Amino acid sequence: MRNVSKPSPEIRSLANLQHDKTFKLAECGKQLRSGILEKKIAGTVVTWKTQGVVLTDRMICFLNDDGVIEDDETVIDYIPLHEVVQLMMEGENKSEREEKLCLIIRTVEGGHNSGRTYVYRMKTEAECLEWHKDMSTGLKLAMKAKRQEQELQEIGDSKYLWLRFKAKKLIKARTTHIVMSVLIFINFFVDVYEAEELPSVSSLEGWIVRLVGIVVTAFFTVEVSVAAFAMSENHFKPFYSDPWNIMDLMVVVVSLVVTPFETDPQLKVLGLVRIFRSGGRRREGRGW
């Protein structure tokens, strides 16, 4: 039950709430689920204490059990959802055969709750399943919100920082890794074929080899340029501090210089530098 006769305080950021010793339930975000649950108190003898529990889109709030849950109640403890490392159900005696009435919430070490584990007991397994489902949804929302908050802190209002942040995401994206890996292997086999067969420039094979070389060089040039921009803070120090990045840059520059002259037999051998580019990119440091 919620008290609608009193004005609700404005919802505040999690960072602001963490600085306050006390705050109201209405300040904790959008409420997803609430109820009176039994909290496990571990000691010489295990006891269970009833407590108000409210799940919001940012945290799990705990209240004193007054029989009802109202927006103007003071939160006595809480768990930031992005600090939950494990959420599971089990029986009261941890037996596989008994009903799963207990919800176990494990928190991250060094976080607000210092790695503590919370155990809450429900009346039925169906109720426990509903809480587990809603908390799982809340965890996803909280993790997404936390990522967005970190992005905003990194980007601020700068368009340049926003573009650089997007460049970092593009470079680290799994799809980018897959595409570049495929191009690397295609480029490697084409270069080996060209070195062994030496196809005529006027032949279809020679035309395909040259086209693949141009396309791959273009893709790698864009990739190195985006990577350099993504690591452009501190005058590109993160970029040039990695020897693999320097090798990438040098190989791409050589490839760009050589590409227009690959039909010249004397310069054709320089085109094989792409093999070193292929080998150099198959490394763990950049996710290949």
Coordinates of C-alpha atoms in Angstrom, one line a residue:
M1 CA 0.0 0.0 0.0
R2 CA 1.2 3.5 -0.8
N3 CA 0.3 6.8 0.8
V4 CA -1.0 8.9 -2.0
S5 CA -2.1 11.8 0.2
K6 CA 1.4 13.0 0.8
P7 CA 3.6 14.6 -1.9
S8 CA 6.4 12.2 -3.0
P9 CA 9.9 13.5 -2.7
E10 CA 11.8 14.0 -6.0
I11 CA 13.7 10.9 -7.2
R12 CA 17.4 11.4 -6.7
S13 CA 20.5 9.9 -8.2
L14 CA 22.0 6.9 -6.6
A15 CA 25.3 8.8 -6.0
N16 CA 23.4 11.4 -4.0
L17 CA 21.5 8.9 -1.9
Q18 CA 24.7 7.1 -1.0
H19 CA 26.0 10.3 0.6
D20 CA 23.0 10.5 2.9
K21 CA 22.5 8.4 6.0
T22 CA 18.7 8.4 5.7
F23 CA 16.3 8.9 2.8
K24 CA 12.7 8.0 1.8
L25 CA 11.5 5.2 -0.3
A26 CA 9.9 7.6 -2.8
E27 CA 13.4 8.9 -3.6
C28 CA 14.7 5.4 -4.7
G29 CA 13.4 5.2 -8.3
K30 CA 10.6 3.4 -10.1
Q31 CA 9.1 0.7 -8.0
L32 CA 8.9 -2.7 -9.7
R33 CA 7.7 -4.9 -6.8
S34 CA 7.2 -4.8 -3.0
G35 CA 6.2 -7.1 -0.2
I36 CA 6.7 -8.2 3.4
L37 CA 9.4 -10.9 3.4
E38 CA 11.3 -12.9 6.0
K39 CA 15.0 -12.1 6.3
K40 CA 17.4 -14.8 7.5
I41 CA 19.4 -13.8 10.6
A42 CA 22.4 -16.1 10.9
G43 CA 23.8 -16.8 14.4
T44 CA 24.1 -19.5 16.9
V45 CA 20.4 -20.2 16.1
V46 CA 19.0 -19.2 12.7
T47 CA 16.0 -16.9 13.0
W48 CA 13.8 -15.1 10.5
K49 CA 12.8 -11.4 10.8
T50 CA 10.0 -9.9 8.8
Q51 CA 11.0 -6.9 6.7
G52 CA 9.6 -4.7 4.1
V53 CA 11.4 -5.2 0.7
V54 CA 10.9 -2.9 -2.3
L55 CA 12.5 -3.6 -5.7
T56 CA 13.1 -0.4 -7.8
D57 CA 14.8 0.0 -11.1
R58 CA 18.1 1.0 -9.3
M59 CA 18.1 -0.8 -5.9
I60 CA 16.6 -3.2 -3.5
C61 CA 15.3 -1.2 -0.5
F62 CA 14.7 -2.6 3.0
L63 CA 12.2 -1.1 5.5
N64 CA 11.1 -1.8 9.0
D65 CA 8.0 -4.0 9.0
D66 CA 5.1 -1.7 9.9
G67 CA 2.5 -4.0 8.2
V68 CA 2.3 -1.7 5.1
I69 CA 4.7 -0.2 2.7
E70 CA 4.4 3.5 2.1
D71 CA 6.4 6.0 0.0
D72 CA 7.3 8.2 3.0
E73 CA 9.0 5.4 4.9
T74 CA 12.7 5.6 5.7
V75 CA 15.0 3.1 4.0
I76 CA 17.1 1.3 6.6
D77 CA 19.3 -0.5 4.1
Y78 CA 19.6 -1.1 0.4
I79 CA 21.5 -3.0 -2.3
P80 CA 22.4 -1.2 -5.5
L81 CA 21.3 -3.5 -8.3
H82 CA 24.4 -3.1 -10.3
E83 CA 26.4 -4.5 -7.4
V84 CA 24.5 -7.8 -7.3
V85 CA 26.8 -10.6 -8.5
Q86 CA 24.5 -13.6 -8.0
L87 CA 20.8 -14.1 -7.7
M88 CA 19.5 -17.6 -7.0
M89 CA 16.7 -19.7 -5.5
E90 CA 17.0 -22.6 -3.2
G91 CA 15.2 -24.5 -0.4
E92 CA 15.4 -23.5 3.2
N93 CA 17.6 -26.5 3.9
K94 CA 19.4 -26.4 0.5
S95 CA 17.8 -29.6 -0.5
E96 CA 16.9 -30.3 -4.2
R97 CA 13.7 -32.0 -3.3
E98 CA 12.1 -29.2 -1.1
E99 CA 10.3 -26.2 -2.4
K100 CA 12.5 -23.3 -3.4
L101 CA 11.2 -20.7 -1.0
C102 CA 14.5 -18.7 -0.4
L103 CA 15.9 -16.0 -2.6
I104 CA 19.7 -15.6 -2.2
I105 CA 21.2 -12.2 -3.2
R106 CA 25.1 -12.0 -3.2
T107 CA 26.7 -8.6 -3.5
V108 CA 30.1 -7.5 -4.9
E109 CA 33.2 -7.3 -2.7
G110 CA 34.1 -3.7 -1.9
G111 CA 30.7 -2.4 -2.8
H112 CA 28.1 -0.7 -0.7
N113 CA 27.2 -4.0 1.0
S114 CA 30.8 -5.2 1.3
G115 CA 30.1 -8.6 -0.3
R116 CA 27.4 -9.6 2.1
T117 CA 24.8 -12.3 1.2
Y118 CA 21.1 -11.7 1.8
V119 CA 18.6 -14.5 2.2
Y120 CA 14.9 -13.9 2.1
R121 CA 12.1 -16.5 2.5
M122 CA 8.8 -16.4 0.7
K123 CA 5.5 -18.2 1.5
T124 CA 5.3 -20.1 -1.8
E125 CA 7.7 -21.2 -4.5
A126 CA 5.5 -19.3 -7.0
E127 CA 6.1 -16.1 -5.1
C128 CA 9.8 -16.7 -5.0
L129 CA 9.8 -17.3 -8.7
E130 CA 8.0 -14.0 -9.3
W131 CA 10.5 -12.1 -7.1
H132 CA 13.4 -13.8 -8.9
K133 CA 12.0 -12.9 -12.3
D134 CA 11.4 -9.2 -11.4
M135 CA 14.8 -8.9 -9.8
S136 CA 16.5 -10.3 -12.9
T137 CA 14.7 -7.7 -14.9
G138 CA 15.7 -5.0 -12.5
L139 CA 19.3 -6.1 -12.7
K140 CA 19.3 -5.7 -16.5
L141 CA 17.8 -2.2 -16.2
A142 CA 20.3 -1.2 -13.5
M143 CA 23.3 -2.5 -15.5
K144 CA 22.1 -0.6 -18.5
A145 CA 21.6 2.6 -16.5
K146 CA 25.1 2.2 -14.9
R147 CA 26.7 1.9 -18.4
Q148 CA 24.9 5.0 -19.5
E149 CA 26.0 6.8 -16.4
Q150 CA 29.6 5.9 -17.0
E151 CA 29.3 6.9 -20.7
L152 CA 27.9 10.3 -19.6
Q153 CA 30.7 10.8 -17.1
E154 CA 33.3 10.0 -19.8
I155 CA 31.7 12.0 -22.6
G156 CA 30.1 15.0 -20.8
D157 CA 28.8 17.6 -23.3
S158 CA 31.7 17.3 -25.7
K159 CA 30.9 16.2 -29.3
Y160 CA 34.5 15.3 -29.8
L161 CA 34.5 13.0 -26.7
W162 CA 31.2 11.5 -27.8
L163 CA 32.7 10.6 -31.2
R164 CA 35.8 9.2 -29.5
F165 CA 33.7 7.1 -27.2
K166 CA 31.7 5.7 -30.2
A167 CA 35.0 5.0 -31.9
K168 CA 36.2 2.9 -28.9
K169 CA 32.9 1.0 -28.9
L170 CA 33.3 0.3 -32.6
I171 CA 36.9 -0.9 -32.3
K172 CA 35.9 -3.2 -29.3
A173 CA 32.7 -4.5 -30.9
R174 CA 32.5 -8.2 -31.5
T175 CA 31.2 -7.6 -35.0
T176 CA 34.2 -5.5 -35.9
H177 CA 36.5 -8.3 -34.6
I178 CA 34.8 -10.9 -36.7
V179 CA 34.8 -8.8 -39.9
M180 CA 38.4 -7.9 -39.5
S181 CA 39.4 -11.5 -38.7
V182 CA 37.7 -12.7 -41.9
L183 CA 39.5 -10.1 -43.9
I184 CA 42.8 -11.0 -42.3
F185 CA 42.5 -14.7 -43.3
I186 CA 41.3 -13.8 -46.8
N187 CA 44.2 -11.4 -47.2
F188 CA 46.7 -14.0 -45.9
F189 CA 45.6 -16.8 -48.2
V190 CA 45.5 -14.4 -51.2
D191 CA 49.0 -13.1 -50.5
V192 CA 50.3 -16.6 -50.1
Y193 CA 48.7 -17.6 -53.4
E194 CA 50.1 -14.6 -55.2
A195 CA 53.6 -15.4 -53.8
E196 CA 53.5 -19.0 -55.0
E197 CA 51.6 -18.7 -58.3
L198 CA 52.6 -15.2 -59.5
P199 CA 49.5 -14.7 -61.6
S200 CA 49.7 -12.5 -64.6
V201 CA 48.4 -8.9 -64.0
S202 CA 46.2 -9.2 -67.1
S203 CA 44.6 -12.6 -66.0
L204 CA 41.4 -12.9 -64.0
E205 CA 43.4 -14.3 -61.1
G206 CA 45.7 -11.4 -61.1
W207 CA 42.8 -8.9 -61.2
I208 CA 41.1 -10.7 -58.2
V209 CA 44.3 -10.6 -56.2
R210 CA 44.8 -6.9 -56.9
L211 CA 41.1 -6.2 -56.0
V212 CA 41.4 -8.1 -52.7
G213 CA 44.6 -6.2 -51.9
I214 CA 43.0 -2.8 -52.5
V215 CA 39.8 -3.7 -50.5
V216 CA 41.6 -5.1 -47.6
T217 CA 44.1 -2.2 -47.5
A218 CA 41.2 0.2 -47.5
F219 CA 39.4 -1.6 -44.6
F220 CA 42.6 -1.8 -42.6
T221 CA 43.4 1.8 -43.2
V222 CA 40.0 2.8 -41.9
E223 CA 40.4 0.5 -38.9
V224 CA 43.8 1.9 -37.9
S225 CA 42.5 5.5 -38.4
V226 CA 39.5 4.8 -36.1
A227 CA 41.7 3.0 -33.5
A228 CA 44.1 6.0 -33.5
F229 CA 41.2 8.4 -33.0
A230 CA 39.7 6.2 -30.2
M231 CA 43.1 6.3 -28.4
S232 CA 43.8 10.0 -29.1
E233 CA 43.7 11.2 -25.5
N234 CA 47.0 12.5 -24.0
H235 CA 48.3 13.3 -27.5
F236 CA 47.7 9.7 -28.8
K237 CA 49.8 8.2 -25.9
P238 CA 47.5 5.1 -25.5
F239 CA 47.9 4.4 -29.3
Y240 CA 51.7 4.8 -29.7
S241 CA 52.4 3.1 -26.3
D242 CA 51.3 -0.2 -27.9
P243 CA 54.0 -1.5 -30.3
W244 CA 51.4 -3.5 -32.2
N245 CA 49.6 -0.2 -33.1
I246 CA 52.9 1.2 -34.4
M247 CA 53.4 -1.9 -36.5
D248 CA 49.9 -1.7 -37.8
L249 CA 50.4 1.9 -38.8
M250 CA 53.7 1.3 -40.5
V251 CA 52.4 -1.8 -42.4
V252 CA 49.3 0.1 -43.6
V253 CA 51.4 3.1 -44.7
V254 CA 53.7 0.8 -46.7
S255 CA 50.6 -1.0 -48.2
L256 CA 49.1 2.3 -49.3
V257 CA 52.4 3.4 -50.9
V258 CA 52.9 0.1 -52.7
T259 CA 49.3 -0.6 -53.9
P260 CA 49.4 1.7 -56.9
F261 CA 52.7 0.1 -58.1
E262 CA 52.0 -3.6 -57.4
T263 CA 52.1 -4.2 -61.2
D264 CA 55.8 -3.3 -61.2
P265 CA 57.7 -6.6 -60.8
Q266 CA 60.5 -4.7 -58.8
L267 CA 58.0 -3.3 -56.3
K268 CA 55.6 -6.3 -56.2
V269 CA 57.6 -8.0 -53.5
L270 CA 56.8 -5.1 -51.1
G271 CA 53.2 -6.1 -51.4
L272 CA 54.0 -9.2 -49.4
V273 CA 54.2 -6.9 -46.4
R274 CA 50.5 -7.5 -46.1
I275 CA 51.4 -11.0 -44.8
F276 CA 53.1 -9.4 -41.8
R277 CA 50.1 -7.2 -41.3
S278 CA 47.9 -10.3 -41.2
G279 CA 50.2 -12.1 -38.8
G280 CA 50.5 -9.1 -36.5
R281 CA 46.8 -8.6 -36.2
R282 CA 46.2 -12.1 -34.9
R283 CA 46.9 -11.3 -31.4
E284 CA 45.1 -11.2 -28.0
G285 CA 45.9 -7.6 -27.3
R286 CA 43.4 -6.3 -29.8
G287 CA 41.0 -9.2 -29.6
W288 CA 41.8 -10.9 -32.8

